[in-house]
CSV table of C-alpha atoms in Angstrom, one decimal:
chain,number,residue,atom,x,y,z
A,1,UNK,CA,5.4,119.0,31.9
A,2,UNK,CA,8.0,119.8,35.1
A,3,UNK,CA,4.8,121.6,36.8
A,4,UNK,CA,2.7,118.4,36.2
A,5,UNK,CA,5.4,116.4,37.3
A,6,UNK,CA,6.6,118.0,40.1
A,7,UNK,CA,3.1,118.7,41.9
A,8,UNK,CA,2.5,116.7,44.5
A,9,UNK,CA,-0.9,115.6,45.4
A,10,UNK,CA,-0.6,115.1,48.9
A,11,UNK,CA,0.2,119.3,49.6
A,12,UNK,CA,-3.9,120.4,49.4
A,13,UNK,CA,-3.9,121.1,45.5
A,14,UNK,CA,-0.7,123.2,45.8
A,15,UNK,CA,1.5,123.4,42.8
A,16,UNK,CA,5.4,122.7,42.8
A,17,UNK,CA,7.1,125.6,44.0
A,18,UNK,CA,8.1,127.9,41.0
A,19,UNK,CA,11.6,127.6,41.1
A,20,UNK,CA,11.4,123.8,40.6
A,21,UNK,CA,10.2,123.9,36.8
A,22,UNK,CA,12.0,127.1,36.1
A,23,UNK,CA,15.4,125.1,37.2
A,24,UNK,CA,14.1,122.2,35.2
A,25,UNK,CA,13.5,124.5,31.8
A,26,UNK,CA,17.3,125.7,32.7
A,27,UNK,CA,19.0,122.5,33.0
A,28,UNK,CA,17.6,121.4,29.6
A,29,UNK,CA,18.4,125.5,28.0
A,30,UNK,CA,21.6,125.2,28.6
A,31,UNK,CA,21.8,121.5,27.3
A,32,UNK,CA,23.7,121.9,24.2
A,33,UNK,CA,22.7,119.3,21.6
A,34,UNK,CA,19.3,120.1,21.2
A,35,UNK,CA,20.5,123.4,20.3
A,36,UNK,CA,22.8,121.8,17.7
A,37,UNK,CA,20.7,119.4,16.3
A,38,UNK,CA,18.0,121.8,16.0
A,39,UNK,CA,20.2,123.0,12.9
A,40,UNK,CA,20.3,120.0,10.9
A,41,UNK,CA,17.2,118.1,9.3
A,42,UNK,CA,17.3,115.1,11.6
A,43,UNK,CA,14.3,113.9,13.4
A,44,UNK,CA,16.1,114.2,17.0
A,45,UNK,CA,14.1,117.8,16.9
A,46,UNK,CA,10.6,116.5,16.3
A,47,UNK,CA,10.7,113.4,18.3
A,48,UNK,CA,11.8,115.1,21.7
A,49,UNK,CA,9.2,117.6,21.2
A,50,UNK,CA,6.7,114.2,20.8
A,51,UNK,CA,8.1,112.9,23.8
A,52,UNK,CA,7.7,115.8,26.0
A,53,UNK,CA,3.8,116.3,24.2
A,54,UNK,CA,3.3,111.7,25.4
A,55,UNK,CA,4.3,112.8,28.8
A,56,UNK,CA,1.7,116.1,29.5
A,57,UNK,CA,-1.0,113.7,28.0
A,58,UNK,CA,0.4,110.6,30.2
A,59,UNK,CA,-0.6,113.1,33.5
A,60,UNK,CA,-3.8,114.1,31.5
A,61,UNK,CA,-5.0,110.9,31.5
A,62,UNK,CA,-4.4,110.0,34.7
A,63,UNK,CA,-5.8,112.8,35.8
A,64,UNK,CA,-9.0,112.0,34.0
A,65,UNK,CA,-11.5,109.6,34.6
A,66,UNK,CA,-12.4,108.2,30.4
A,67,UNK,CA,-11.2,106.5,27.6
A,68,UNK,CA,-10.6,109.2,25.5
A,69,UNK,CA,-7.6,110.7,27.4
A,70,UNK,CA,-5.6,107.2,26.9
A,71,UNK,CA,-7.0,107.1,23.4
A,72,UNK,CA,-5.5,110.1,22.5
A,73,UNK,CA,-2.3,109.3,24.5
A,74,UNK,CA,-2.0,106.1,21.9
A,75,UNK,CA,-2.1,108.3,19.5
A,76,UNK,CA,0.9,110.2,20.6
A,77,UNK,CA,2.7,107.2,20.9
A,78,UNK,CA,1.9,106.0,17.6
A,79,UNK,CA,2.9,109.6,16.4
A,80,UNK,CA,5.9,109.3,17.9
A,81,UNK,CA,6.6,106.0,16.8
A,82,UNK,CA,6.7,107.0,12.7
A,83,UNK,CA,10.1,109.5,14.2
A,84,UNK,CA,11.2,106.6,16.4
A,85,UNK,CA,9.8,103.2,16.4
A,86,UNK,CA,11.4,102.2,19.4
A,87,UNK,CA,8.7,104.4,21.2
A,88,UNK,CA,6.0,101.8,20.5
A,89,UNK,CA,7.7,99.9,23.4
A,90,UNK,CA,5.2,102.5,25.2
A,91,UNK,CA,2.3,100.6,24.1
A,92,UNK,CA,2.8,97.9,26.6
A,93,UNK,CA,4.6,99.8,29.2
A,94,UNK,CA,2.1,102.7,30.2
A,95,UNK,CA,-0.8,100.4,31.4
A,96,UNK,CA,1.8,100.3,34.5
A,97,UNK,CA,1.1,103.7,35.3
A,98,UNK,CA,-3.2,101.9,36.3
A,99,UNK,CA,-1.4,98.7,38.4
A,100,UNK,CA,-2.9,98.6,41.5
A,101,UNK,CA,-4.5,101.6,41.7
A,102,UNK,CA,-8.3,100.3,40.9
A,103,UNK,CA,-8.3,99.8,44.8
A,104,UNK,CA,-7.9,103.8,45.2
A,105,UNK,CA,-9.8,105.1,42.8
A,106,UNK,CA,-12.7,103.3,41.6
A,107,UNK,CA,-13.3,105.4,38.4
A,108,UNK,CA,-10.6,103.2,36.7
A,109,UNK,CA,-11.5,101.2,34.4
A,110,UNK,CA,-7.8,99.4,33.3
A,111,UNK,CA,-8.7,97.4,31.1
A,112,UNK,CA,-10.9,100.0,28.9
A,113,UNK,CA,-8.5,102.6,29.2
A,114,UNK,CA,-5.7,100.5,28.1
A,115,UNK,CA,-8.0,99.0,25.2
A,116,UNK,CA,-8.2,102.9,24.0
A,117,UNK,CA,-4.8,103.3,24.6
A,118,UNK,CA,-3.5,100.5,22.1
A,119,UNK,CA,-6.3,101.7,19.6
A,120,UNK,CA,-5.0,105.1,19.5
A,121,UNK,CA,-1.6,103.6,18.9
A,122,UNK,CA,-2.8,101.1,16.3
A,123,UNK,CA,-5.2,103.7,14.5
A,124,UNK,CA,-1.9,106.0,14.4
A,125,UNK,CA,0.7,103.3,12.7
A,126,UNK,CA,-2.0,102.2,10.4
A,127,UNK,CA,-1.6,105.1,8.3
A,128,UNK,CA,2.3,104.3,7.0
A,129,UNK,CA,1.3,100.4,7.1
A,130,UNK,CA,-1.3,101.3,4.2
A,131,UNK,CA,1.0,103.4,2.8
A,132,UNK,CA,3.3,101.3,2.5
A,133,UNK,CA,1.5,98.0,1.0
A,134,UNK,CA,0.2,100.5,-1.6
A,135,UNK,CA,3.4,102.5,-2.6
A,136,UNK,CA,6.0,99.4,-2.3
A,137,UNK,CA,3.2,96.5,-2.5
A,138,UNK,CA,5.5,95.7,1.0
A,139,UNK,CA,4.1,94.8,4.7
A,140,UNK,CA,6.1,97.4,6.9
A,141,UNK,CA,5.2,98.3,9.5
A,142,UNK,CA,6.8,101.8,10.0
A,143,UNK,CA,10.3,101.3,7.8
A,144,UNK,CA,12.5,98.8,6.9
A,145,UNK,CA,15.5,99.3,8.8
A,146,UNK,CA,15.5,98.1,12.0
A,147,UNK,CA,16.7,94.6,10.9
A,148,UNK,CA,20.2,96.7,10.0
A,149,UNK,CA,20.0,98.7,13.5
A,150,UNK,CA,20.3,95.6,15.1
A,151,UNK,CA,23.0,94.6,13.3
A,152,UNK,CA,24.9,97.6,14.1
A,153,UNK,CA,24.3,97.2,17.5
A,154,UNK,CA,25.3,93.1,17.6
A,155,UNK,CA,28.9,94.5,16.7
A,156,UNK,CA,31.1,93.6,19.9
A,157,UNK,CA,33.8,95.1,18.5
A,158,UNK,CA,32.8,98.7,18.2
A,159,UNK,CA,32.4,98.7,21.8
A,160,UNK,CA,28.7,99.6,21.8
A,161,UNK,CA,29.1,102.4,19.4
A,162,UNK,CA,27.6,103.2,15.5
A,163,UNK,CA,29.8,101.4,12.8
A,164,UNK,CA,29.5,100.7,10.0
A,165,UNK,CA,28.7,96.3,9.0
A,166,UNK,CA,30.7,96.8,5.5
A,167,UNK,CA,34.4,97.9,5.5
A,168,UNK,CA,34.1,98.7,1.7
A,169,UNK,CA,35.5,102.2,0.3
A,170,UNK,CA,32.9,104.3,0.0
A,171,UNK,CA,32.6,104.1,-4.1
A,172,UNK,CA,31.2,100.3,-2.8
A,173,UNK,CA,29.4,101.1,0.3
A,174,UNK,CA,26.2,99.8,0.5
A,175,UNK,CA,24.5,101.4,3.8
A,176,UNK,CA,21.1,99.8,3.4
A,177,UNK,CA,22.7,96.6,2.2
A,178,UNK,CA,19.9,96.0,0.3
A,179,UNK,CA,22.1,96.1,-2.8
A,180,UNK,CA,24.8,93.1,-1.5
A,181,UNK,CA,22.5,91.3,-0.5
A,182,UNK,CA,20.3,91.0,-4.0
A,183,UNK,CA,24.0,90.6,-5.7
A,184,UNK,CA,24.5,87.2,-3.5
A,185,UNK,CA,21.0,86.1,-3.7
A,186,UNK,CA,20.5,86.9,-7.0
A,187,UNK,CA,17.0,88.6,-7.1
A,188,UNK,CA,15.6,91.9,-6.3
A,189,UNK,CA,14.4,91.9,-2.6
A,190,UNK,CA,11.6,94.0,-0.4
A,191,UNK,CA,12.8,96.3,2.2
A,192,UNK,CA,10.6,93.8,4.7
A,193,UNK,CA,12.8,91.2,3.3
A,194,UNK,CA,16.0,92.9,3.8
A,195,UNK,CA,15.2,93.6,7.5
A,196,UNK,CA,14.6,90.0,7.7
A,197,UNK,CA,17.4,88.7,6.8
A,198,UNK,CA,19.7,91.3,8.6
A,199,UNK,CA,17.7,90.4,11.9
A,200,UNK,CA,18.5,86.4,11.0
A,201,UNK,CA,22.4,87.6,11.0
A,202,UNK,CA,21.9,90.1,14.3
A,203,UNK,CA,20.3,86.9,16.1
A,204,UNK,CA,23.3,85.0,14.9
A,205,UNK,CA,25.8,87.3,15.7
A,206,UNK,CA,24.6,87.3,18.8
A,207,UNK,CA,24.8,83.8,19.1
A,208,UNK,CA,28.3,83.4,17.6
A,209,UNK,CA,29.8,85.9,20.2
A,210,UNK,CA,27.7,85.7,23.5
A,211,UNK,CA,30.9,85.2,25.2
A,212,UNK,CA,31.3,89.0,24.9
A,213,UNK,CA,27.4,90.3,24.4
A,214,UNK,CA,27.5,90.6,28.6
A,215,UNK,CA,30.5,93.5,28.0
A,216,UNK,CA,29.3,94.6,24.9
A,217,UNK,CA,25.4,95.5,26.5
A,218,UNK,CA,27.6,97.0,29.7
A,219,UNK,CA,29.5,99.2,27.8
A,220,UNK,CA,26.0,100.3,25.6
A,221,UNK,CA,24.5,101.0,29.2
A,222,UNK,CA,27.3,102.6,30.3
A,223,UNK,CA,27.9,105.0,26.9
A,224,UNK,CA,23.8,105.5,27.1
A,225,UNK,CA,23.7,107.1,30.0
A,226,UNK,CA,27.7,108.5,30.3
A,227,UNK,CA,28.1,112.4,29.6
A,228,UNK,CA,30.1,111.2,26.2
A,229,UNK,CA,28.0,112.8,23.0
A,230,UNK,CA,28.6,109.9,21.2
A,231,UNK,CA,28.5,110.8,17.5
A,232,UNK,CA,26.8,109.5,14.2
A,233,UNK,CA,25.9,111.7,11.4
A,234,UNK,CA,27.5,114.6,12.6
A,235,UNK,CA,29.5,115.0,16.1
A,236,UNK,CA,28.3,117.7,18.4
A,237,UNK,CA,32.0,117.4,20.5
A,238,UNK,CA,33.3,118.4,17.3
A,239,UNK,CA,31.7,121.6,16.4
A,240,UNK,CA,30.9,122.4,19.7
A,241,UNK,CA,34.5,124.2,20.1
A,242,UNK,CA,34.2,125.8,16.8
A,243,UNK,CA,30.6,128.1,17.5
A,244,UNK,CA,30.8,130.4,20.5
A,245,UNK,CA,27.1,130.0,20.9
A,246,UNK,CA,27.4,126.9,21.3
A,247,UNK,CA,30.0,127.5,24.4
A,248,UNK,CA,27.9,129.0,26.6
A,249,UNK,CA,25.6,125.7,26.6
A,250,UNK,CA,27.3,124.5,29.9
A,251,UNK,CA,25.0,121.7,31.5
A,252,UNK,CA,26.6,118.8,30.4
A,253,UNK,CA,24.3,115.3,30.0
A,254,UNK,CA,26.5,113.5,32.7
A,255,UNK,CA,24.7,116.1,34.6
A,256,UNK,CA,21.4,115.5,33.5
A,257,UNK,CA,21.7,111.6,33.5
A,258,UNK,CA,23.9,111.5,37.2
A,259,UNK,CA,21.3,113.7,39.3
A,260,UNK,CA,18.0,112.9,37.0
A,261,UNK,CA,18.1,109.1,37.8
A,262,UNK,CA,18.6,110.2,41.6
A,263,UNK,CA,15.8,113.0,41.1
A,264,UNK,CA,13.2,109.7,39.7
A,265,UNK,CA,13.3,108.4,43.6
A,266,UNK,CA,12.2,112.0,45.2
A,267,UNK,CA,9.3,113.1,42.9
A,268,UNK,CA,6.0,112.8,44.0
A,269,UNK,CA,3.4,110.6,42.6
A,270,UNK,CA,2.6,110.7,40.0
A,271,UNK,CA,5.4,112.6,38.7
A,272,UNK,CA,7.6,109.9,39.5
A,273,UNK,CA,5.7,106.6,38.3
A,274,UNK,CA,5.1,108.9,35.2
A,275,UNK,CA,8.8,109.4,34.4
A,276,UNK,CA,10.4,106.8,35.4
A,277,UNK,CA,8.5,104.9,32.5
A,278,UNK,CA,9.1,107.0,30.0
A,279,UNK,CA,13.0,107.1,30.7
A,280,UNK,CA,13.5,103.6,31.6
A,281,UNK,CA,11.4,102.7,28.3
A,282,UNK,CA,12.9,104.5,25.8
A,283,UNK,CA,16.7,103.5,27.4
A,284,UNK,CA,15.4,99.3,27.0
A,285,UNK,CA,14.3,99.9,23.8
A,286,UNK,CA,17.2,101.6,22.7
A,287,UNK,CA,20.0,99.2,24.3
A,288,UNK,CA,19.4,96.4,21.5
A,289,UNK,CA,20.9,99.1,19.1
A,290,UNK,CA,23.4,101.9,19.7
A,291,UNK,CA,23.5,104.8,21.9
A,292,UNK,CA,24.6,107.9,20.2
A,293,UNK,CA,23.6,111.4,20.9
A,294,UNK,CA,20.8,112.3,19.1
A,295,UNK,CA,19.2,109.4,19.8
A,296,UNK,CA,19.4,109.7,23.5
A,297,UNK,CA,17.8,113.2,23.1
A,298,UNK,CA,14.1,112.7,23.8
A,299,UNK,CA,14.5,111.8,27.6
A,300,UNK,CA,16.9,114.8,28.3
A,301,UNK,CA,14.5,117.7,29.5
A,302,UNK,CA,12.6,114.4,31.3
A,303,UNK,CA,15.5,114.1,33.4
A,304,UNK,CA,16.3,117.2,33.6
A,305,UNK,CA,12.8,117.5,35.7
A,306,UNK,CA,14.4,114.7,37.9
A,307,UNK,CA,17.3,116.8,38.2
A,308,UNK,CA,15.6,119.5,39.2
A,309,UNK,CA,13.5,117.5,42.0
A,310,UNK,CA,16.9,116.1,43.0
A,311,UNK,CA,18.5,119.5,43.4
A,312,UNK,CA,15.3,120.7,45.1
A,313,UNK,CA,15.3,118.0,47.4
A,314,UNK,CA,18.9,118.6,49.0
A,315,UNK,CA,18.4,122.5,48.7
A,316,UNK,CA,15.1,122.6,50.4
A,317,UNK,CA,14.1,124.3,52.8
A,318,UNK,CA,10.4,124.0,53.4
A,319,UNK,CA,10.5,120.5,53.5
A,320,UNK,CA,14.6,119.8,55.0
A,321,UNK,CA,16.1,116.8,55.2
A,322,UNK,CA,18.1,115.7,58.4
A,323,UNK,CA,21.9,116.3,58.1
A,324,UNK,CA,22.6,112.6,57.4
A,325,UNK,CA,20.4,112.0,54.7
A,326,UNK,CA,21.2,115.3,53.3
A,327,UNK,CA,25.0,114.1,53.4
A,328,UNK,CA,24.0,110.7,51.9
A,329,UNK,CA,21.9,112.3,49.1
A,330,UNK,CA,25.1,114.9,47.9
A,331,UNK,CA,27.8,111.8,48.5
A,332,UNK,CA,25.2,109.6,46.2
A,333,UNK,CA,25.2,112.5,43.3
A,334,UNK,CA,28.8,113.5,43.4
A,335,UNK,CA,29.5,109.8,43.0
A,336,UNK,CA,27.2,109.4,40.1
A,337,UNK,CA,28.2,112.7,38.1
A,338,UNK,CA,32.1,111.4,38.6
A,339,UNK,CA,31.4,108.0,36.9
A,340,UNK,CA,29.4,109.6,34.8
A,341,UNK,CA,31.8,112.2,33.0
A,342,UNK,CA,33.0,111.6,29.9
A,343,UNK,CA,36.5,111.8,30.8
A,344,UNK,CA,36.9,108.0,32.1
């Protein structure tokens, strides 16, 4: 994926220079949460390795000239989407990558290519939809918890981060909710009617506090993209200290985050149209909910390609900058990495 998205088409067919997806593959090695998550059954594993397969099909496609490279691409995304539903958002962000572009290439065919595209997608999420009306007799989608998520991530005072909605001991917790709420209402309730009724009290929680939603959403784009692994489930800051392995994982994700959303700006097209909306997508569609690490996960070696087009960039030595922009570009990063770190 960093050779794809580091080639630029304008250099006679030439590929990126060697070093640049070799730095890239190092930035994200010596990331350590993937590392640590890789240990545990959670799904942060599988869907970055979906992500990363979406983006080498995204320049596949592009690079084609049919249907069936986007129809396959909606597939991806609807693969992806039963590890993280938020990445459906995809489904109506991609066709971007065609705007404009009939005028250069008239082999495009947008709105075929993005009618395959939202088959694929569709075709893919059909599967658990059938499942599910024939298993729970229920019309879900993917799962029934994103009414809950959004709870979580209405709750101004946690600052943006995961808690908890109940503050019962744990004897009485109810994480679902599903039970407390059949208790008030007296009957046994779907999961599609759970997530219903926990998006009704999101929307109104909203409502009741907008006066602090405008702090509350800085703070969850600030803790998003800040070098803090925010925990939930398990904390990687926590055990990090405690497995020597685990010390020798050095690039931290203020890192990744501070140069990689510089690095968007210097890669070529299509590189750069490619990433940027994969990264700026997954980050919307995570920013009504909560940031924590593992979520975060999937766009890390896709900025750690930025990264290493930023680095590359300032480095470089076939294609210089002049001293001032060099000295703007290093000032810009330095700046970004030191809001960035998690120490603030």
């Amino acid at each position: 994926v960093a050779t794809l998205a580091l080639a630029d088409p304008e250099s006679r067919g030439e590929g990126p220079r060697p070093a640049l997806p070799l730095l890239a593959a190092a930035l994200y090695l010596f990331y350590g949460p993937p590392v640590f998550y890789a240990g545990f059954q959670l799904i942060a594993t599988l869907a970055t390795t979906l992500y990363l397969l979406i983006a080498w099909q995204a320049f596949q496609a592009l690079a084609g000239s049919s249907a069936r490279g986007w129809f396959t691409l909606g597939l991806l995304v609807g693969l992806a989407g039963l590890a993280r539903g938020n990445v459906l958002l995809l489904l109506a962000a991609l066709p971007l990558l065609l705007f404009g572009r009939r005028r250069e290439d008239p082999r495009i065919r947008p709105w075929r290519w993005n009618a395959a595209l939202v088959a694929g997608g569709c075709l893919m999420v059909a599967v658990p939809m059938v499942r599910n009306l024939v298993v729970a007799d229920d019309f879900v989608l993917l799962t029934s918890n994103g009414g809950l998520n959004l709870l979580i991530g209405q709750r101004a005072v946690a600052d943006g981060m995961f808690a908890p909605v109940m503050d019962e001991p744990q004897a009485e917790f109810d994480p679902s909710m599903e039970e407390t709420l059949e208790r008030e209402l007296g009957r046994d309730l779907k999961g599609s009617e759970v997530s219903r009724i926990l998006s009704r009290q999101a929307v109104e929680t909203f409502l009741e506090n907008r006066g602090e939603m405008p702090r509350l959403y800085l703070w969850k784009i600030y803790r998003f993209w800040n070098g803090y692994e925010l925990p939930q489930v398990v904390s990687y800051d926590f055990w990090r200290p405690r497995f020597s392995s685990l010390q020798v994982l050095v690039v931290p994700f203020a890192l990744l985050s501070a140069l990689g959303l510089l690095g968007l700006f210097r890669l070529p097209r299509p590189g750069r149209a490619v990433l940027a909306i994969l990264i700026l997508t997954y980050f919307l569609s995570l920013l009504p909910f909560f940031p924590t690490s593992r979520y975060r996960q999937p766009i890390a070696p896709l900025l750690a390609i930025a990264a290493a087009s930023y680095l590359g960039a300032v480095l470089s030595r076939r294609r210089p900058l002049n001293a001032w922009r060099r000295t703007a570009w290093l000032v810009a990063g330095a700046g970004l990495l030191l809001l960035l770190l998690p120490r603030w």
